CSV table of C-alpha atoms in Angstrom, one decimal:
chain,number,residue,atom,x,y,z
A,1,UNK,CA,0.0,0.0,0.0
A,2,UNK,CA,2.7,2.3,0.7
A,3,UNK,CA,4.5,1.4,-2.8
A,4,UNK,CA,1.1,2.4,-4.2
A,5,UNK,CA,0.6,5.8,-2.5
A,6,UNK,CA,4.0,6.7,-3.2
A,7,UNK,CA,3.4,6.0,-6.8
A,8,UNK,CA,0.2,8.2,-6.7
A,9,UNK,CA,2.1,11.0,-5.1
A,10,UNK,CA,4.8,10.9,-7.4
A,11,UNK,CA,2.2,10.8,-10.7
A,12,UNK,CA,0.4,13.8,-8.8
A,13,UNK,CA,4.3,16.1,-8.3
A,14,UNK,CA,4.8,15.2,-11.9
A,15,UNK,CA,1.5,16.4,-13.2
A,16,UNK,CA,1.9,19.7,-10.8
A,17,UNK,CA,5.2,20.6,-12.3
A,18,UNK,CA,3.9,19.9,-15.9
A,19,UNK,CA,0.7,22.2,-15.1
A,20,UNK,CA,2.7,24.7,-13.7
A,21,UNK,CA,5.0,25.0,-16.8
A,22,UNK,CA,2.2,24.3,-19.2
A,23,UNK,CA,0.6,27.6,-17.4
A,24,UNK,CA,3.7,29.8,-17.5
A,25,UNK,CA,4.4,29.0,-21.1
A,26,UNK,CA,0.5,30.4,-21.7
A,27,UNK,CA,0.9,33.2,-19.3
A,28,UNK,CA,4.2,34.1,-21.9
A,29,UNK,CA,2.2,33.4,-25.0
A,30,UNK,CA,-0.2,36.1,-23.7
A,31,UNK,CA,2.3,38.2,-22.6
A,32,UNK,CA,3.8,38.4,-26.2
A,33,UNK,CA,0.8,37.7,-28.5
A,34,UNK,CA,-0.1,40.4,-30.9
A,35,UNK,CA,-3.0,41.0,-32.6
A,36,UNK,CA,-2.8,41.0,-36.6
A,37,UNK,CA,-4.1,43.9,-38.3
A,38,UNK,CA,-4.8,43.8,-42.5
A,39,UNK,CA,-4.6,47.1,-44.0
A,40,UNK,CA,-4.2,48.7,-47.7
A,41,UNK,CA,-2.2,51.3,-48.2
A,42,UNK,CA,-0.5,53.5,-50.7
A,43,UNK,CA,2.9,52.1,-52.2
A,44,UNK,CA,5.0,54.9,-50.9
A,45,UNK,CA,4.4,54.0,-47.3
A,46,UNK,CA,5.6,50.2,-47.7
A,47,UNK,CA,9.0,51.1,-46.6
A,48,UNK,CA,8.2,51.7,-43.7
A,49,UNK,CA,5.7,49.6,-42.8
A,50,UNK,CA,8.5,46.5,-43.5
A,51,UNK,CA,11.3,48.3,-41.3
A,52,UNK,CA,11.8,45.8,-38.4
A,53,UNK,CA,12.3,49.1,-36.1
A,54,UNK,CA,8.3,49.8,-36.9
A,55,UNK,CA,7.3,46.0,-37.1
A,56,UNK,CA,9.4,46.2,-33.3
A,57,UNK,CA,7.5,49.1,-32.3
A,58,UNK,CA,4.1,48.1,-32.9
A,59,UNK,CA,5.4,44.2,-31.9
A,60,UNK,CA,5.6,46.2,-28.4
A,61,UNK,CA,2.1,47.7,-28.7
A,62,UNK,CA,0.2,44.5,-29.4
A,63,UNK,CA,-0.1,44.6,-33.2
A,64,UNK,CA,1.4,42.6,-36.2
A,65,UNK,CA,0.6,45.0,-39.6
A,66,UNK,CA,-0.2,42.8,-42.5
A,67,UNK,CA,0.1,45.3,-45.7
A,68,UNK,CA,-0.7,45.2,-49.3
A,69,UNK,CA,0.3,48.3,-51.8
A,70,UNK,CA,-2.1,49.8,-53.9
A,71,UNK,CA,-2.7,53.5,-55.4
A,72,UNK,CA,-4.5,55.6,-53.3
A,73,UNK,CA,-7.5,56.6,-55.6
A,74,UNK,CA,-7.7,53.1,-57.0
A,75,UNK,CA,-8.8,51.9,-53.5
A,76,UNK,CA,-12.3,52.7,-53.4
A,77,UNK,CA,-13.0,50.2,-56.3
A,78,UNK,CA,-10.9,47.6,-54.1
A,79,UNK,CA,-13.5,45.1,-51.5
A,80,UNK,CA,-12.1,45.6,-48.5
A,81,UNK,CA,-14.0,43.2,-46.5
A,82,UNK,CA,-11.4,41.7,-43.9
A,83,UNK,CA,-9.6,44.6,-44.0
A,84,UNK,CA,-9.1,46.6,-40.6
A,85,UNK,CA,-8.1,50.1,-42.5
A,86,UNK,CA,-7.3,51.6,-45.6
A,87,UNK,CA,-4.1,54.0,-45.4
A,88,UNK,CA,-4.2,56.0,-48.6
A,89,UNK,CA,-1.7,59.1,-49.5
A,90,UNK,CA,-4.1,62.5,-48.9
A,91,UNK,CA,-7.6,63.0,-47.8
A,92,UNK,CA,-9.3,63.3,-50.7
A,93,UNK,CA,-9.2,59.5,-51.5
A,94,UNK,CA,-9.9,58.8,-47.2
A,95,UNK,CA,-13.2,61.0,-47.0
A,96,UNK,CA,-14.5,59.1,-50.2
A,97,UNK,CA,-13.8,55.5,-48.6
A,98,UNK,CA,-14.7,56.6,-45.6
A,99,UNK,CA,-18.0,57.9,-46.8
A,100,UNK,CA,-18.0,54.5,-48.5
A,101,UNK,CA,-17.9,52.4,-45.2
A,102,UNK,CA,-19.3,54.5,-42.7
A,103,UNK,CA,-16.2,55.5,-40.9
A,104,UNK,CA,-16.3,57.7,-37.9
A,105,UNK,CA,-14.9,61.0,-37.8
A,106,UNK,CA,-12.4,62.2,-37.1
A,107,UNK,CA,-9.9,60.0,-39.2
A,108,UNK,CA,-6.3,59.6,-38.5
A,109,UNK,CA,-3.6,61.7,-39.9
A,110,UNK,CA,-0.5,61.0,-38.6
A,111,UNK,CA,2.0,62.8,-41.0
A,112,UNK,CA,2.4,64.8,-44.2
A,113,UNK,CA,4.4,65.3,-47.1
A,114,UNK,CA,4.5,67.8,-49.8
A,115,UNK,CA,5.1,67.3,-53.3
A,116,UNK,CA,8.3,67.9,-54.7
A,117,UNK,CA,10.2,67.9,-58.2
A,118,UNK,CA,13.4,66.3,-58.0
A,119,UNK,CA,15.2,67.5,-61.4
A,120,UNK,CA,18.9,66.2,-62.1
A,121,UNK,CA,21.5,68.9,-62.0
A,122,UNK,CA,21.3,70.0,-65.2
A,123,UNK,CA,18.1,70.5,-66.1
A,124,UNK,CA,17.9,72.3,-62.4
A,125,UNK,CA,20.7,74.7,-63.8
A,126,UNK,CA,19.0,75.2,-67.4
A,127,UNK,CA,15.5,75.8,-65.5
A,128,UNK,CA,17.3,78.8,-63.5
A,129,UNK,CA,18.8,80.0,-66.2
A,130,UNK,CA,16.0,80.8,-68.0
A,131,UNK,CA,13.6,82.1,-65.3
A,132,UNK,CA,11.7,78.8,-64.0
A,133,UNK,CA,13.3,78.0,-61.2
A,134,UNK,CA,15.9,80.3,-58.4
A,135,UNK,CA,17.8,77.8,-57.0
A,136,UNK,CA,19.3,77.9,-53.3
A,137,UNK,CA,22.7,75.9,-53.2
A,138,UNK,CA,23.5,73.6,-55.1
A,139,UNK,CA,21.0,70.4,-53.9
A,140,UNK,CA,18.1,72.5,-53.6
A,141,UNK,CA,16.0,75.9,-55.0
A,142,UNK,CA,12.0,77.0,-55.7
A,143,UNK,CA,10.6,76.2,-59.4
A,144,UNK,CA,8.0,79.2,-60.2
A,145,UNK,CA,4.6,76.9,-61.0
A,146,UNK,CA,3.2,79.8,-63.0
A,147,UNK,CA,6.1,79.9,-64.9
A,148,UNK,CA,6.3,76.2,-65.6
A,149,UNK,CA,2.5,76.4,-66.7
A,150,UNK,CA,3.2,79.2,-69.0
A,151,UNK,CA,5.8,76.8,-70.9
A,152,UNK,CA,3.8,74.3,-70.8
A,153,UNK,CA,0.6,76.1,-72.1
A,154,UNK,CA,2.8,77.0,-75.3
A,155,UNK,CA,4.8,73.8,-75.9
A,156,UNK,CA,8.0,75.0,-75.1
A,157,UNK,CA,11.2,72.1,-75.9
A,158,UNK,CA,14.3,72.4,-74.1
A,159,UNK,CA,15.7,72.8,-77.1
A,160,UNK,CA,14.2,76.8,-76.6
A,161,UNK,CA,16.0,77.0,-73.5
A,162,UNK,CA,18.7,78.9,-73.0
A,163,UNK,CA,22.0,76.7,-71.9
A,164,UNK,CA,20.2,73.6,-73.0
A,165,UNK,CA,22.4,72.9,-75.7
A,166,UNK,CA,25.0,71.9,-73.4
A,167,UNK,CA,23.2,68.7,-72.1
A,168,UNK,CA,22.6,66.2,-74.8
A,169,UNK,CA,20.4,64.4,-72.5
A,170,UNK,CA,17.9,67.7,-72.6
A,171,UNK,CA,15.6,67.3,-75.5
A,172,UNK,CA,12.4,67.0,-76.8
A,173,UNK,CA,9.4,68.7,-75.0
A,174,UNK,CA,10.1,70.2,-71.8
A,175,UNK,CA,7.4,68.4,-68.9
A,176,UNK,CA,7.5,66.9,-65.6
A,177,UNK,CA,6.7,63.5,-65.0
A,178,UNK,CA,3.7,62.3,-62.6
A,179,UNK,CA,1.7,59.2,-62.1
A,180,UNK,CA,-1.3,58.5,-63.4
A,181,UNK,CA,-3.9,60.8,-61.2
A,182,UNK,CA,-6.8,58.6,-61.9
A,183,UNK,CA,-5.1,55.8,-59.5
A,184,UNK,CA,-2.5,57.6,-58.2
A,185,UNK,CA,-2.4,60.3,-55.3
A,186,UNK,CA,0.9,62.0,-56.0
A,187,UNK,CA,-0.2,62.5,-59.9
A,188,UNK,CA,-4.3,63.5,-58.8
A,189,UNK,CA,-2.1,65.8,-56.4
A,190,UNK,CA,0.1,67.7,-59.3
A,191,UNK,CA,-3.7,68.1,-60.8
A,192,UNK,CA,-4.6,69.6,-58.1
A,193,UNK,CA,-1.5,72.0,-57.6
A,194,UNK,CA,-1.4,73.1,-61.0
A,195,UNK,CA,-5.1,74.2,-61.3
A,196,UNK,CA,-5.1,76.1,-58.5
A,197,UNK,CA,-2.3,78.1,-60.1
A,198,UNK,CA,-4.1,78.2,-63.6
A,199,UNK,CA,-7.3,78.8,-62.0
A,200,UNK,CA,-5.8,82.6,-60.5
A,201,UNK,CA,-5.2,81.0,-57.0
A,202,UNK,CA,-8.3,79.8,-56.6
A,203,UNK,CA,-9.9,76.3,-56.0
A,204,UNK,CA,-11.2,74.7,-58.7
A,205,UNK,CA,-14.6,73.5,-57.4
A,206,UNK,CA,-17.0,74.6,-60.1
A,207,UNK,CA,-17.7,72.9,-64.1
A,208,UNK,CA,-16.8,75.9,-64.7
A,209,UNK,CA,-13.6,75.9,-63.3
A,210,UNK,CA,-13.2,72.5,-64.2
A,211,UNK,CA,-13.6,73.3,-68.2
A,212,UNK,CA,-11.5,76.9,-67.7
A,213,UNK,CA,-8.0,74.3,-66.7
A,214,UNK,CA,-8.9,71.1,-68.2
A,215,UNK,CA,-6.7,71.9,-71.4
A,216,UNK,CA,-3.9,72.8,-69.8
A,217,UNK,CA,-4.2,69.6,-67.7
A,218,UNK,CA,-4.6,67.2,-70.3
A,219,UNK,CA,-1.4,69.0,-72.1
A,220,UNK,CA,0.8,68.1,-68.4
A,221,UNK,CA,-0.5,64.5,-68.9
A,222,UNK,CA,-0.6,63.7,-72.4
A,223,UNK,CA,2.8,64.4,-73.3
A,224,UNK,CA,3.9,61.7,-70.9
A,225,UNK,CA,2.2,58.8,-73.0
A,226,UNK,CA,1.8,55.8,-70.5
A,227,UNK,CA,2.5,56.3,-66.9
A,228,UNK,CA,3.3,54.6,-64.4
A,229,UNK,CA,1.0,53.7,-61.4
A,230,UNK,CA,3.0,54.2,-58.1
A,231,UNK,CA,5.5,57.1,-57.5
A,232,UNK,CA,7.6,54.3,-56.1
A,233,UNK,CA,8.6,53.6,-59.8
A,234,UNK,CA,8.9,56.6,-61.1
A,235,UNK,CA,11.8,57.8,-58.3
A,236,UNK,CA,13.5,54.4,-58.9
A,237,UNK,CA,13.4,55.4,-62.5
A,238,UNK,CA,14.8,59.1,-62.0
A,239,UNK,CA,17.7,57.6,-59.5
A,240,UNK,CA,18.7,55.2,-62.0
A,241,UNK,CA,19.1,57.7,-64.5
A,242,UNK,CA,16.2,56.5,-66.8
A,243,UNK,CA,13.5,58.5,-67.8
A,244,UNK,CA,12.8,62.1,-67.4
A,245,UNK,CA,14.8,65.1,-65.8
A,246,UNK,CA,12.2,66.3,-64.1
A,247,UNK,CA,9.7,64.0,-61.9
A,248,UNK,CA,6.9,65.2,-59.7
A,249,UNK,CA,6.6,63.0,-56.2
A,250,UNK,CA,6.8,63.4,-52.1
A,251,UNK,CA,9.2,65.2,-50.3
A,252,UNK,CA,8.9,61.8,-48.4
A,253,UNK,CA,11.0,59.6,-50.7
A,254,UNK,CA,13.8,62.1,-51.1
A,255,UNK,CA,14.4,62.0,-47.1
A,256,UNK,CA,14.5,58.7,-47.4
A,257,UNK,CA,17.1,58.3,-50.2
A,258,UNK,CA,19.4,61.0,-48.7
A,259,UNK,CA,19.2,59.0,-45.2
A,260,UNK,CA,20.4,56.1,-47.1
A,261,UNK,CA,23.1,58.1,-48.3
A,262,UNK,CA,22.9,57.2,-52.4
A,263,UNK,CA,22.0,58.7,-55.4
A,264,UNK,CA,22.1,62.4,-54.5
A,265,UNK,CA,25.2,63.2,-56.2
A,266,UNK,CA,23.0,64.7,-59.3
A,267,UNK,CA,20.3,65.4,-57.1
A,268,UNK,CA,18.2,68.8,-56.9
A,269,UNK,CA,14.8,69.4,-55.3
A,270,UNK,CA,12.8,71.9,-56.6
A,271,UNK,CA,10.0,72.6,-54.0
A,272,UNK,CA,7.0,74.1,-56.0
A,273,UNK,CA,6.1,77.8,-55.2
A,274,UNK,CA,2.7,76.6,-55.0
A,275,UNK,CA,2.1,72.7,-53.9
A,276,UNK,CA,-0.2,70.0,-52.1
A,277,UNK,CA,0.7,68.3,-48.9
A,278,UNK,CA,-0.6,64.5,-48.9
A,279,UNK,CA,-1.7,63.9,-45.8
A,280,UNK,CA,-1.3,60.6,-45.2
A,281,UNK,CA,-4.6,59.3,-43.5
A,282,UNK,CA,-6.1,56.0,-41.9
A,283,UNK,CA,-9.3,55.0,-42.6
A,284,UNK,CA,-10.5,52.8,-39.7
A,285,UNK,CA,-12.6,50.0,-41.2
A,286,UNK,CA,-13.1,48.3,-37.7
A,287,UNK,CA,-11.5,49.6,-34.1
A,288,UNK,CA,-8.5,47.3,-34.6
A,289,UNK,CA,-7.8,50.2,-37.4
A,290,UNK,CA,-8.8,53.2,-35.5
A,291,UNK,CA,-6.4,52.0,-32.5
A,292,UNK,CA,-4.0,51.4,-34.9
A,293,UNK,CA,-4.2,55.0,-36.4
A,294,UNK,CA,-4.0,56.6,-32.7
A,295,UNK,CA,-1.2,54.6,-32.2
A,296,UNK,CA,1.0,55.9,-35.6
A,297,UNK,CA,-0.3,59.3,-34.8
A,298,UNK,CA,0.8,59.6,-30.9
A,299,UNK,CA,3.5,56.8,-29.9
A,300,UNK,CA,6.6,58.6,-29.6
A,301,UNK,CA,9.0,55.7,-31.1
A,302,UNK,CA,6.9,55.6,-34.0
A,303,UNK,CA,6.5,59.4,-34.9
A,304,UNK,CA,10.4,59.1,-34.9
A,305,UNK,CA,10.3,56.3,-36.9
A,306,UNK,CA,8.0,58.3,-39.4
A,307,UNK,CA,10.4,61.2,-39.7
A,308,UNK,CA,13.2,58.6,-40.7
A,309,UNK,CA,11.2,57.4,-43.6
A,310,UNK,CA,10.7,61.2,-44.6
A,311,UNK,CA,7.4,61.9,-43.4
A,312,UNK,CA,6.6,65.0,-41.4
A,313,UNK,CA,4.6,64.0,-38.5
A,314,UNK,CA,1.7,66.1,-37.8
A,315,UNK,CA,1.6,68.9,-34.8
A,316,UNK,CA,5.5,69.5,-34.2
A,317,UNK,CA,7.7,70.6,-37.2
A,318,UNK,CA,10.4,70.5,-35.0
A,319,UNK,CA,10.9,66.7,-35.0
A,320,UNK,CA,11.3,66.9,-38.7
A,321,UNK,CA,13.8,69.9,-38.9
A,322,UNK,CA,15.9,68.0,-35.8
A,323,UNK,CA,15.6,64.8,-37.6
A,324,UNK,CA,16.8,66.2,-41.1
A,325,UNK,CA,19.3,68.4,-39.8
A,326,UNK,CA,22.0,67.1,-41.6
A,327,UNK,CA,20.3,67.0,-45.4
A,328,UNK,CA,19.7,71.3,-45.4
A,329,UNK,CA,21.5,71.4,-48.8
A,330,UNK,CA,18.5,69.2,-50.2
A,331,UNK,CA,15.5,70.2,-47.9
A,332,UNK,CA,13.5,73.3,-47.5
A,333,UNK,CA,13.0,72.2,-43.8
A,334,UNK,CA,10.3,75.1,-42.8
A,335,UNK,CA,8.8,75.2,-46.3
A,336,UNK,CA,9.7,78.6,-46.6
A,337,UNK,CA,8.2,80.6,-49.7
A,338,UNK,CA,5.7,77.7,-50.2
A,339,UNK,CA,2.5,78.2,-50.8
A,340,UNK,CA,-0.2,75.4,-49.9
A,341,UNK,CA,-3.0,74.7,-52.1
A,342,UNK,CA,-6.2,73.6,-51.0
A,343,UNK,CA,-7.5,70.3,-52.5
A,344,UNK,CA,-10.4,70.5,-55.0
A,345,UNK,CA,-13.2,68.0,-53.5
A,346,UNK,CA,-12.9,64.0,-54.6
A,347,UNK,CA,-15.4,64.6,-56.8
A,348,UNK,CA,-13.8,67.3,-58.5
A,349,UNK,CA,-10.2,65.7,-59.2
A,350,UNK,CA,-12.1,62.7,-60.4
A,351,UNK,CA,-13.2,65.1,-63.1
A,352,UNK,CA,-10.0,66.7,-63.3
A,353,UNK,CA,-8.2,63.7,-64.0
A,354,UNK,CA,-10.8,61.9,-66.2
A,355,UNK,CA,-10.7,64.9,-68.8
A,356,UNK,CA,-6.5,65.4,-68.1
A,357,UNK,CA,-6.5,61.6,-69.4
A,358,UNK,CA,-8.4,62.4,-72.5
């Protein structure tokens, strides 16, 4: 008998012990566990969504990001069902998908970027010379939008161009390139800038307005031919040295090239006397999303983390100019002499780029 209750003690110690660790291996599970979050957002902000510094940060929060790319104005046809948030470039596209799936207001913004022309050194040089742009150093100046439009309203080649003649590489029609603005932000966005400008500072938010810049839009677009969906590939076009001198895109993926240090030897950014900010904005499709959105726009490890991927977070300028301290010969840090243009409602720049595209 006493074999037998030592056995049963000794199958009763072993079970404790396994219990015990069975429980502290859950209790760590739990500690650790994250909860998975789908989202769709626009290609420029993949980057950083795949750092392992943001997948740390939000690790430490609770929450694994699962991301797919698309452009920010091609969303809304996209079924998002099983999707916690859509994360598009401005708020044009956001109100129209939130309107679309009843999200509550307000939505997330948790940083900006404004749009930028990065032009190779050259053409930077020729623009100057001939009244189009004043440039400030050598990585960095203002291109005159009303000025640009006027060249472009009459067809102007850089063969015209005063100085051009020294750069083989500067021919044919003198344009900047852009993405397509019916799918694309950052190309709806140069729509948007330009008008405003041809429009005599004023919003275009009339069919009136509309008609009055629509043939000066579809001559900035159609002279591209094709073009490309993301501003991703057209900035990996431009630093390789294909393509176009000059290329409209976010002041975003310029930070982020210069804090890789490469490809700014021929560099120049030409900051738009007139421009759109893309504010970047979450729209919460459940309140997995909207927590998610808080998070970006308040943790302090992850506003840092946006600055390093070029984005200016929203409320305090003075992360960004601390952050970026180091690239002044590119960046116009305070966006000084930069005008901001409103953004024409979503129903308006579908217009606008529907008759741009012909």
């Amino acid at each position: 008998m006493r074999r037998i209750a030592g056995i049963v003690l000794a199958v009763l110690l072993i079970g404790g012990v396994v219990a015990a660790v069975v429980a502290g291996r859950q209790g760590d599970d739990k500690g650790t566990a994250t909860k998975t979050v789908r989202g769709v957002i626009g290609s420029e902000k993949s980057d950083f969504f795949a750092d392992p510094d943001v997948v740390k940060a939000l690790a430490a929060k609770g929450y694994t990001v699962k991301t797919e790319a698309s452009g920010s104005w091609a969303m809304e046809d996209l079924d998002l069902k099983g999707y916690d948030f859509a994360f598009p470039s401005s708020s044009a596209p956001a109100d129209t998908l939130a309107a679309k799936y009843h999200a509550r207001q307000p939505l997330p913004r948790p940083f900006y970027s404004p749009l930028v022309v990065v032009a190779h050194r050259s053409a930077a040089e020729v623009l100057a010379a001939n009244g189009l742009a004043v440039l400030d150093g050598k990585g960095k100046g203002t291109l005159k939008m009303a000025a640009y439009l006027d060249a472009a309203r009459h067809d102007r080649t850089w063969q015209q161009l005063k100085g051009a003649k020294a750069h083989g590489e500067l021919t044919g029609t003198l344009y900047i390139t852009s993405t397509d603005p019916e799918t694309s932000n950052s190309g709806a966005l140069y729509l948007a800038a330009a008008s405003y400008v041809a429009n005599g500072g004023q919003v275009v938010a009339s069919d009136a307005d509309v008609a009055r810049t629509a043939p000066l839009l579809h001559k900035l677009v159609s002279v591209q031919g094709a073009q490309q969906p993301s501003s991703d590939s057209v900035f990996r076009d431009f630093v390789s040295g294909a393509g176009n001198p000059l290329v409209c895109l976010y002041e975003s993926q310029v930070v982020s090239l210069l804090g890789e240090q490469q490809g700014a030897d021929d560099l120049v950014v030409l900051y738009p006397d007139t421009t759109v900010n893309s504010d970047h904005t979450v729209v919460p499709l459940d309140d997995a999303g909207r927590r998610l959105g808080e998070l970006l726009s308040t943790d302090p490890t992850l506003r840092r983390l946006a600055v390093r991927h070029g984005f200016r977070p929203q409320g305090d300028s003075a992360e960004f100019v601390k952050a970026t301290a180091g690239h002044t010969a590119y960046l116009n840090q305070t966006l000084t002499g930069v005008r901001q243009a409103p953004v024409p409602t979503s129903a308006v720049l579908h217009e606008m780029a529907r008759r741009a595209r012909g």
